[in-house]
């Protein structure tokens, strides 16, 4: 698929489910959001950029702590939801911009902090995303990426990414920690912090967030429970009171641009 074709697919997928992301407690109040704020310690004189902001929850959490935050997303419907979130918090220092994560519309060295939370697995060229973030950071500035990750084993990673694409055709690829490390290093960023933690999901709610048809939810649920042993060890699918739960693995990675 061409880059333009993928961008159109992303807009269709997330345009149709934008409100689901605004009302998602995982995105609005997930553990990774509090950790992001604690680890980056935003300062009142900072200018921050939230790449692929989605419904704007991360940008809204940053805004009271910095001078200004710009929240970008390529999907207009997502930005409309982000505007609702900003209005609910009465934020007047949050600017919404429609743009691609792979072509940021800013001069070099203008941001103190760039963040991207649970979106990078949709980027067709993650290395370009990291290099663009590094380009717009001030020397010594920080990039914080939060995303689902896969294990180093290629066959397990391939199964997980294939399953994700069946849930959401706009999914491209979750990367391993080692892959992210290489991308950071290649763009002049020292990874100064990384951590991973399980992120528990109700399987049906996870599917419904992307408007997966009921018959596909049933088929994917069977595939998950019958997954290879290494996948089951990594995602830990299980029955709980008649429902399926699973635990994705989420990483928080912070890089500092070399001076």
PDB file of C-alpha atoms in Angstrom:
ATOM      1  CA  UNK A   1       0.000   0.000   0.000  1.00  0.00           C
ATOM      2  CA  UNK A   2       1.269   3.484  -0.855  1.00  0.00           C
ATOM      3  CA  UNK A   3       1.803   6.078   1.863  1.00  0.00           C
ATOM      4  CA  UNK A   4      -1.147   8.084   0.530  1.00  0.00           C
ATOM      5  CA  UNK A   5      -3.338   4.988   0.543  1.00  0.00           C
ATOM      6  CA  UNK A   6      -2.359   4.183   4.114  1.00  0.00           C
ATOM      7  CA  UNK A   7      -3.091   7.744   5.229  1.00  0.00           C
ATOM      8  CA  UNK A   8      -6.573   7.471   3.706  1.00  0.00           C
ATOM      9  CA  UNK A   9      -7.136   4.173   5.509  1.00  0.00           C
ATOM     10  CA  UNK A  10      -6.078   5.702   8.838  1.00  0.00           C
ATOM     11  CA  UNK A  11      -8.480   8.596   8.344  1.00  0.00           C
ATOM     12  CA  UNK A  12     -11.362   6.225   7.551  1.00  0.00           C
ATOM     13  CA  UNK A  13     -10.650   3.916  10.489  1.00  0.00           C
ATOM     14  CA  UNK A  14     -10.176   6.614  13.085  1.00  0.00           C
ATOM     15  CA  UNK A  15     -12.724   9.003  11.654  1.00  0.00           C
ATOM     16  CA  UNK A  16     -15.368   6.342  12.203  1.00  0.00           C
ATOM     17  CA  UNK A  17     -14.239   5.555  15.755  1.00  0.00           C
ATOM     18  CA  UNK A  18     -13.075   8.990  16.956  1.00  0.00           C
ATOM     19  CA  UNK A  19     -15.732   9.394  19.646  1.00  0.00           C
ATOM     20  CA  UNK A  20     -14.856   5.944  21.045  1.00  0.00           C
ATOM     21  CA  UNK A  21     -11.366   7.235  21.773  1.00  0.00           C
ATOM     22  CA  UNK A  22     -12.610  10.371  23.496  1.00  0.00           C
ATOM     23  CA  UNK A  23     -14.736   8.268  25.852  1.00  0.00           C
ATOM     24  CA  UNK A  24     -12.101   5.543  26.376  1.00  0.00           C
ATOM     25  CA  UNK A  25     -10.922   5.458  29.996  1.00  0.00           C
ATOM     26  CA  UNK A  26      -7.740   3.677  28.857  1.00  0.00           C
ATOM     27  CA  UNK A  27      -6.769   6.701  26.761  1.00  0.00           C
ATOM     28  CA  UNK A  28      -8.133   9.355  29.112  1.00  0.00           C
ATOM     29  CA  UNK A  29      -6.740   8.038  32.387  1.00  0.00           C
ATOM     30  CA  UNK A  30      -4.442   5.106  31.594  1.00  0.00           C
ATOM     31  CA  UNK A  31      -1.397   4.444  33.790  1.00  0.00           C
ATOM     32  CA  UNK A  32       0.977   5.501  31.017  1.00  0.00           C
ATOM     33  CA  UNK A  33      -0.368   9.062  31.022  1.00  0.00           C
ATOM     34  CA  UNK A  34       0.517   9.640  34.676  1.00  0.00           C
ATOM     35  CA  UNK A  35       3.910   8.003  34.143  1.00  0.00           C
ATOM     36  CA  UNK A  36       4.582  10.209  31.131  1.00  0.00           C
ATOM     37  CA  UNK A  37       4.007  13.340  33.185  1.00  0.00           C
ATOM     38  CA  UNK A  38       6.118  12.076  36.077  1.00  0.00           C
ATOM     39  CA  UNK A  39       9.043  11.004  33.895  1.00  0.00           C
ATOM     40  CA  UNK A  40       9.198  14.071  31.634  1.00  0.00           C
ATOM     41  CA  UNK A  41       8.486  16.665  34.382  1.00  0.00           C
ATOM     42  CA  UNK A  42       7.105  19.346  32.017  1.00  0.00           C
ATOM     43  CA  UNK A  43       8.110  22.899  32.917  1.00  0.00           C
ATOM     44  CA  UNK A  44       6.014  26.106  32.755  1.00  0.00           C
ATOM     45  CA  UNK A  45       8.268  27.717  30.115  1.00  0.00           C
ATOM     46  CA  UNK A  46       8.247  24.695  27.767  1.00  0.00           C
ATOM     47  CA  UNK A  47       6.647  24.369  24.355  1.00  0.00           C
ATOM     48  CA  UNK A  48       5.440  20.808  23.767  1.00  0.00           C
ATOM     49  CA  UNK A  49       4.210  18.840  20.760  1.00  0.00           C
ATOM     50  CA  UNK A  50       1.821  15.897  20.949  1.00  0.00           C
ATOM     51  CA  UNK A  51       2.170  13.846  17.756  1.00  0.00           C
ATOM     52  CA  UNK A  52      -0.897  11.845  16.614  1.00  0.00           C
ATOM     53  CA  UNK A  53      -2.878  13.279  19.504  1.00  0.00           C
ATOM     54  CA  UNK A  54      -6.044  11.310  18.757  1.00  0.00           C
ATOM     55  CA  UNK A  55      -8.788  12.586  21.046  1.00  0.00           C
ATOM     56  CA  UNK A  56      -6.318  14.922  22.742  1.00  0.00           C
ATOM     57  CA  UNK A  57      -6.104  13.376  26.221  1.00  0.00           C
ATOM     58  CA  UNK A  58      -2.299  13.558  26.392  1.00  0.00           C
ATOM     59  CA  UNK A  59      -2.187  17.143  25.139  1.00  0.00           C
ATOM     60  CA  UNK A  60      -4.874  18.127  27.649  1.00  0.00           C
ATOM     61  CA  UNK A  61      -2.823  16.630  30.477  1.00  0.00           C
ATOM     62  CA  UNK A  62       0.293  18.479  29.332  1.00  0.00           C
ATOM     63  CA  UNK A  63      -1.330  21.872  28.757  1.00  0.00           C
ATOM     64  CA  UNK A  64      -1.646  23.031  32.404  1.00  0.00           C
ATOM     65  CA  UNK A  65       2.041  22.240  32.951  1.00  0.00           C
ATOM     66  CA  UNK A  66       3.642  24.018  29.961  1.00  0.00           C
ATOM     67  CA  UNK A  67       3.570  27.373  28.193  1.00  0.00           C
ATOM     68  CA  UNK A  68       1.996  25.911  25.056  1.00  0.00           C
ATOM     69  CA  UNK A  69       1.201  22.509  23.595  1.00  0.00           C
ATOM     70  CA  UNK A  70       0.503  21.832  19.937  1.00  0.00           C
ATOM     71  CA  UNK A  71      -1.558  18.717  19.261  1.00  0.00           C
ATOM     72  CA  UNK A  72      -1.356  17.285  15.756  1.00  0.00           C
ATOM     73  CA  UNK A  73      -3.305  14.515  14.048  1.00  0.00           C
ATOM     74  CA  UNK A  74      -4.037  13.652  10.439  1.00  0.00           C
ATOM     75  CA  UNK A  75      -7.693  12.761  11.110  1.00  0.00           C
ATOM     76  CA  UNK A  76     -10.092  15.694  11.210  1.00  0.00           C
ATOM     77  CA  UNK A  77     -12.695  13.828  13.262  1.00  0.00           C
ATOM     78  CA  UNK A  78     -10.091  13.071  15.928  1.00  0.00           C
ATOM     79  CA  UNK A  79      -9.180  16.743  16.150  1.00  0.00           C
ATOM     80  CA  UNK A  80     -12.864  17.561  16.586  1.00  0.00           C
ATOM     81  CA  UNK A  81     -12.948  15.208  19.571  1.00  0.00           C
ATOM     82  CA  UNK A  82      -9.729  16.768  20.900  1.00  0.00           C
ATOM     83  CA  UNK A  83     -11.397  20.186  20.684  1.00  0.00           C
ATOM     84  CA  UNK A  84     -14.213  18.862  22.883  1.00  0.00           C
ATOM     85  CA  UNK A  85     -11.687  17.561  25.426  1.00  0.00           C
ATOM     86  CA  UNK A  86      -9.843  20.905  25.409  1.00  0.00           C
ATOM     87  CA  UNK A  87     -13.133  22.726  25.952  1.00  0.00           C
ATOM     88  CA  UNK A  88     -14.071  20.457  28.837  1.00  0.00           C
ATOM     89  CA  UNK A  89     -10.801  21.422  30.538  1.00  0.00           C
ATOM     90  CA  UNK A  90     -11.089  25.132  29.583  1.00  0.00           C
ATOM     91  CA  UNK A  91      -7.614  25.097  28.025  1.00  0.00           C
ATOM     92  CA  UNK A  92      -6.460  28.209  26.193  1.00  0.00           C
ATOM     93  CA  UNK A  93      -2.865  27.165  25.439  1.00  0.00           C
ATOM     94  CA  UNK A  94      -3.620  24.094  23.332  1.00  0.00           C
ATOM     95  CA  UNK A  95      -3.432  24.462  19.547  1.00  0.00           C
ATOM     96  CA  UNK A  96      -4.829  21.764  17.225  1.00  0.00           C
ATOM     97  CA  UNK A  97      -3.154  21.103  13.856  1.00  0.00           C
ATOM     98  CA  UNK A  98      -4.018  18.625  11.121  1.00  0.00           C
ATOM     99  CA  UNK A  99      -0.744  17.042  10.006  1.00  0.00           C
ATOM    100  CA  UNK A 100       1.138  13.816   9.385  1.00  0.00           C
ATOM    101  CA  UNK A 101       3.528  12.426  11.988  1.00  0.00           C
ATOM    102  CA  UNK A 102       6.011  11.819   9.171  1.00  0.00           C
ATOM    103  CA  UNK A 103       6.128  15.442   7.970  1.00  0.00           C
ATOM    104  CA  UNK A 104       5.936  17.838  10.904  1.00  0.00           C
ATOM    105  CA  UNK A 105       5.236  21.402   9.821  1.00  0.00           C
ATOM    106  CA  UNK A 106       7.712  23.194  12.111  1.00  0.00           C
ATOM    107  CA  UNK A 107      11.158  24.708  11.970  1.00  0.00           C
ATOM    108  CA  UNK A 108      14.116  22.868  13.429  1.00  0.00           C
ATOM    109  CA  UNK A 109      14.768  22.976  17.173  1.00  0.00           C
ATOM    110  CA  UNK A 110      11.554  24.603  18.436  1.00  0.00           C
ATOM    111  CA  UNK A 111      10.163  22.147  21.038  1.00  0.00           C
ATOM    112  CA  UNK A 112      11.361  21.273  24.522  1.00  0.00           C
ATOM    113  CA  UNK A 113       9.271  18.104  24.587  1.00  0.00           C
ATOM    114  CA  UNK A 114       7.703  15.901  21.917  1.00  0.00           C
ATOM    115  CA  UNK A 115       5.368  13.083  22.934  1.00  0.00           C
ATOM    116  CA  UNK A 116       3.528  10.350  21.079  1.00  0.00           C
ATOM    117  CA  UNK A 117       1.229   8.038  23.030  1.00  0.00           C
ATOM    118  CA  UNK A 118      -0.120   4.751  21.659  1.00  0.00           C
ATOM    119  CA  UNK A 119      -0.046   5.755  17.999  1.00  0.00           C
ATOM    120  CA  UNK A 120       3.319   4.887  16.463  1.00  0.00           C
ATOM    121  CA  UNK A 121       2.245   1.375  15.448  1.00  0.00           C
ATOM    122  CA  UNK A 122       0.161   3.100  12.766  1.00  0.00           C
ATOM    123  CA  UNK A 123       3.149   4.854  11.177  1.00  0.00           C
ATOM    124  CA  UNK A 124       4.374   3.212   7.953  1.00  0.00           C
ATOM    125  CA  UNK A 125       7.924   4.557   8.398  1.00  0.00           C
ATOM    126  CA  UNK A 126       8.666   4.789  12.145  1.00  0.00           C
ATOM    127  CA  UNK A 127      12.253   5.820  11.501  1.00  0.00           C
ATOM    128  CA  UNK A 128      11.031   8.920   9.674  1.00  0.00           C
ATOM    129  CA  UNK A 129       8.737   9.722  12.593  1.00  0.00           C
ATOM    130  CA  UNK A 130      11.646   9.548  15.056  1.00  0.00           C
ATOM    131  CA  UNK A 131      13.919  11.642  12.834  1.00  0.00           C
ATOM    132  CA  UNK A 132      11.208  14.285  12.410  1.00  0.00           C
ATOM    133  CA  UNK A 133      10.728  14.441  16.170  1.00  0.00           C
ATOM    134  CA  UNK A 134      14.482  14.784  16.672  1.00  0.00           C
ATOM    135  CA  UNK A 135      14.604  17.544  14.043  1.00  0.00           C
ATOM    136  CA  UNK A 136      12.044  19.737  15.810  1.00  0.00           C
ATOM    137  CA  UNK A 137      13.504  19.204  19.298  1.00  0.00           C
ATOM    138  CA  UNK A 138      15.819  21.743  20.879  1.00  0.00           C
ATOM    139  CA  UNK A 139      19.266  20.400  21.840  1.00  0.00           C
ATOM    140  CA  UNK A 140      18.769  18.517  25.085  1.00  0.00           C
ATOM    141  CA  UNK A 141      15.022  18.262  24.415  1.00  0.00           C
ATOM    142  CA  UNK A 142      13.140  15.055  25.060  1.00  0.00           C
ATOM    143  CA  UNK A 143      11.096  12.657  22.983  1.00  0.00           C
ATOM    144  CA  UNK A 144       8.684  10.399  24.874  1.00  0.00           C
ATOM    145  CA  UNK A 145       7.148   7.505  22.953  1.00  0.00           C
ATOM    146  CA  UNK A 146       4.542   5.271  24.524  1.00  0.00           C
ATOM    147  CA  UNK A 147       3.441   2.323  22.436  1.00  0.00           C
ATOM    148  CA  UNK A 148       2.602  -1.335  22.491  1.00  0.00           C
ATOM    149  CA  UNK A 149       5.665  -3.479  21.855  1.00  0.00           C
ATOM    150  CA  UNK A 150       6.360  -7.010  20.672  1.00  0.00           C
ATOM    151  CA  UNK A 151       8.975  -9.532  21.780  1.00  0.00           C
ATOM    152  CA  UNK A 152      12.277  -9.943  19.969  1.00  0.00           C
ATOM    153  CA  UNK A 153      11.246 -13.316  18.528  1.00  0.00           C
ATOM    154  CA  UNK A 154      10.292 -12.604  14.909  1.00  0.00           C
ATOM    155  CA  UNK A 155       7.633 -15.296  14.530  1.00  0.00           C
ATOM    156  CA  UNK A 156       5.830 -14.227  17.720  1.00  0.00           C
ATOM    157  CA  UNK A 157       6.030 -10.578  16.690  1.00  0.00           C
ATOM    158  CA  UNK A 158       4.668 -11.422  13.229  1.00  0.00           C
ATOM    159  CA  UNK A 159       1.681 -13.319  14.694  1.00  0.00           C
ATOM    160  CA  UNK A 160       0.848 -10.410  17.016  1.00  0.00           C
ATOM    161  CA  UNK A 161       1.078  -7.801  14.264  1.00  0.00           C
ATOM    162  CA  UNK A 162      -1.021  -9.913  11.901  1.00  0.00           C
ATOM    163  CA  UNK A 163      -3.689 -10.266  14.590  1.00  0.00           C
ATOM    164  CA  UNK A 164      -3.631  -6.517  15.219  1.00  0.00           C
ATOM    165  CA  UNK A 165      -4.162  -5.844  11.515  1.00  0.00           C
ATOM    166  CA  UNK A 166      -7.193  -8.135  11.514  1.00  0.00           C
ATOM    167  CA  UNK A 167      -8.642  -6.024  14.318  1.00  0.00           C
ATOM    168  CA  UNK A 168      -7.575  -2.729  12.727  1.00  0.00           C
ATOM    169  CA  UNK A 169      -6.454  -2.667   9.059  1.00  0.00           C
ATOM    170  CA  UNK A 170      -4.632   0.643   9.659  1.00  0.00           C
ATOM    171  CA  UNK A 171      -2.236  -1.076  12.081  1.00  0.00           C
ATOM    172  CA  UNK A 172       1.241  -1.310  10.552  1.00  0.00           C
ATOM    173  CA  UNK A 173       3.614  -2.811  13.089  1.00  0.00           C
ATOM    174  CA  UNK A 174       4.440  -2.790  16.771  1.00  0.00           C
ATOM    175  CA  UNK A 175       8.196  -2.758  17.284  1.00  0.00           C
ATOM    176  CA  UNK A 176      10.435  -4.373  19.868  1.00  0.00           C
ATOM    177  CA  UNK A 177      12.296  -2.331  22.476  1.00  0.00           C
ATOM    178  CA  UNK A 178      15.573  -3.100  20.681  1.00  0.00           C
ATOM    179  CA  UNK A 179      14.159  -1.755  17.398  1.00  0.00           C
ATOM    180  CA  UNK A 180      13.053   1.463  19.088  1.00  0.00           C
ATOM    181  CA  UNK A 181      16.491   1.770  20.682  1.00  0.00           C
ATOM    182  CA  UNK A 182      18.122   1.584  17.249  1.00  0.00           C
ATOM    183  CA  UNK A 183      15.763   4.221  15.818  1.00  0.00           C
ATOM    184  CA  UNK A 184      16.447   6.600  18.690  1.00  0.00           C
ATOM    185  CA  UNK A 185      20.198   6.158  18.407  1.00  0.00           C
ATOM    186  CA  UNK A 186      20.118   6.634  14.644  1.00  0.00           C
ATOM    187  CA  UNK A 187      18.366   9.997  15.046  1.00  0.00           C
ATOM    188  CA  UNK A 188      20.769  11.379  17.649  1.00  0.00           C
ATOM    189  CA  UNK A 189      18.699  10.509  20.718  1.00  0.00           C
ATOM    190  CA  UNK A 190      20.065   8.836  23.828  1.00  0.00           C
ATOM    191  CA  UNK A 191      17.411   6.607  25.398  1.00  0.00           C
ATOM    192  CA  UNK A 192      17.557   7.801  28.998  1.00  0.00           C
ATOM    193  CA  UNK A 193      14.617   5.788  30.302  1.00  0.00           C
ATOM    194  CA  UNK A 194      12.564   2.777  29.280  1.00  0.00           C
ATOM    195  CA  UNK A 195      10.061   0.620  31.084  1.00  0.00           C
ATOM    196  CA  UNK A 196       7.353  -1.840  30.165  1.00  0.00           C
ATOM    197  CA  UNK A 197       4.162  -2.882  31.893  1.00  0.00           C
ATOM    198  CA  UNK A 198       1.116  -5.033  31.090  1.00  0.00           C
ATOM    199  CA  UNK A 199      -1.989  -3.226  29.881  1.00  0.00           C
ATOM    200  CA  UNK A 200      -5.110  -5.236  30.592  1.00  0.00           C
ATOM    201  CA  UNK A 201      -7.993  -5.083  28.122  1.00  0.00           C
ATOM    202  CA  UNK A 202     -11.467  -6.476  27.951  1.00  0.00           C
ATOM    203  CA  UNK A 203     -11.267  -8.192  24.575  1.00  0.00           C
ATOM    204  CA  UNK A 204     -14.749  -7.213  23.382  1.00  0.00           C
ATOM    205  CA  UNK A 205     -14.329  -3.546  24.347  1.00  0.00           C
ATOM    206  CA  UNK A 206     -10.960  -3.525  22.570  1.00  0.00           C
ATOM    207  CA  UNK A 207     -12.600  -4.875  19.426  1.00  0.00           C
ATOM    208  CA  UNK A 208     -15.627  -2.609  19.611  1.00  0.00           C
ATOM    209  CA  UNK A 209     -13.432   0.504  19.899  1.00  0.00           C
ATOM    210  CA  UNK A 210     -12.496  -0.092  16.245  1.00  0.00           C
ATOM    211  CA  UNK A 211     -16.064  -1.101  15.253  1.00  0.00           C
ATOM    212  CA  UNK A 212     -15.136  -4.715  14.481  1.00  0.00           C
ATOM    213  CA  UNK A 213     -18.273  -6.617  13.303  1.00  0.00           C
ATOM    214  CA  UNK A 214     -19.665  -9.144  15.820  1.00  0.00           C
ATOM    215  CA  UNK A 215     -18.882 -12.213  13.666  1.00  0.00           C
ATOM    216  CA  UNK A 216     -15.251 -11.075  13.336  1.00  0.00           C
ATOM    217  CA  UNK A 217     -15.028 -10.491  17.095  1.00  0.00           C
ATOM    218  CA  UNK A 218     -16.060 -14.101  17.678  1.00  0.00           C
ATOM    219  CA  UNK A 219     -13.558 -15.392  15.111  1.00  0.00           C
ATOM    220  CA  UNK A 220     -10.709 -13.309  16.506  1.00  0.00           C
ATOM    221  CA  UNK A 221     -11.541 -14.380  20.044  1.00  0.00           C
ATOM    222  CA  UNK A 222     -11.154 -18.029  19.057  1.00  0.00           C
ATOM    223  CA  UNK A 223      -7.891 -17.266  17.260  1.00  0.00           C
ATOM    224  CA  UNK A 224      -6.531 -15.495  20.324  1.00  0.00           C
ATOM    225  CA  UNK A 225      -7.330 -18.345  22.696  1.00  0.00           C
ATOM    226  CA  UNK A 226      -5.792 -20.827  20.233  1.00  0.00           C
ATOM    227  CA  UNK A 227      -2.685 -18.687  19.610  1.00  0.00           C
ATOM    228  CA  UNK A 228       0.827 -20.190  19.719  1.00  0.00           C
ATOM    229  CA  UNK A 229       2.235 -20.693  23.211  1.00  0.00           C
ATOM    230  CA  UNK A 230       4.722 -17.810  22.926  1.00  0.00           C
ATOM    231  CA  UNK A 231       1.908 -15.426  22.026  1.00  0.00           C
ATOM    232  CA  UNK A 232      -0.209 -16.638  24.934  1.00  0.00           C
ATOM    233  CA  UNK A 233       2.758 -16.182  27.270  1.00  0.00           C
ATOM    234  CA  UNK A 234       3.208 -12.594  26.028  1.00  0.00           C
ATOM    235  CA  UNK A 235      -0.445 -11.463  25.845  1.00  0.00           C
ATOM    236  CA  UNK A 236      -1.880 -13.741  28.552  1.00  0.00           C
ATOM    237  CA  UNK A 237      -5.403 -14.242  27.150  1.00  0.00           C
ATOM    238  CA  UNK A 238      -7.807 -15.705  29.720  1.00  0.00           C
ATOM    239  CA  UNK A 239     -11.476 -16.102  30.543  1.00  0.00           C
ATOM    240  CA  UNK A 240     -12.859 -13.945  33.345  1.00  0.00           C
ATOM    241  CA  UNK A 241     -16.512 -14.249  34.303  1.00  0.00           C
ATOM    242  CA  UNK A 242     -17.494 -15.334  30.803  1.00  0.00           C
ATOM    243  CA  UNK A 243     -15.455 -12.686  29.009  1.00  0.00           C
ATOM    244  CA  UNK A 244     -12.010 -12.702  27.452  1.00  0.00           C
ATOM    245  CA  UNK A 245      -9.238 -10.523  28.823  1.00  0.00           C
ATOM    246  CA  UNK A 246      -5.693 -10.028  27.577  1.00  0.00           C
ATOM    247  CA  UNK A 247      -2.663  -8.006  28.616  1.00  0.00           C
ATOM    248  CA  UNK A 248      -0.784  -6.166  25.904  1.00  0.00           C
ATOM    249  CA  UNK A 249       2.752  -5.058  26.691  1.00  0.00           C
ATOM    250  CA  UNK A 250       3.172  -1.266  26.710  1.00  0.00           C
ATOM    251  CA  UNK A 251       6.529   0.523  26.747  1.00  0.00           C
ATOM    252  CA  UNK A 252       7.449   4.047  27.799  1.00  0.00           C
ATOM    253  CA  UNK A 253      10.678   5.195  26.124  1.00  0.00           C
ATOM    254  CA  UNK A 254      12.268   8.598  26.643  1.00  0.00           C
ATOM    255  CA  UNK A 255      15.100   9.901  24.523  1.00  0.00           C
ATOM    256  CA  UNK A 256      17.216  13.004  24.999  1.00  0.00           C
ATOM    257  CA  UNK A 257      18.527  14.826  21.932  1.00  0.00           C
ATOM    258  CA  UNK A 258      22.296  15.049  22.048  1.00  0.00           C
ATOM    259  CA  UNK A 259      23.708  18.570  22.360  1.00  0.00           C
TER     260      UNK A 259
END
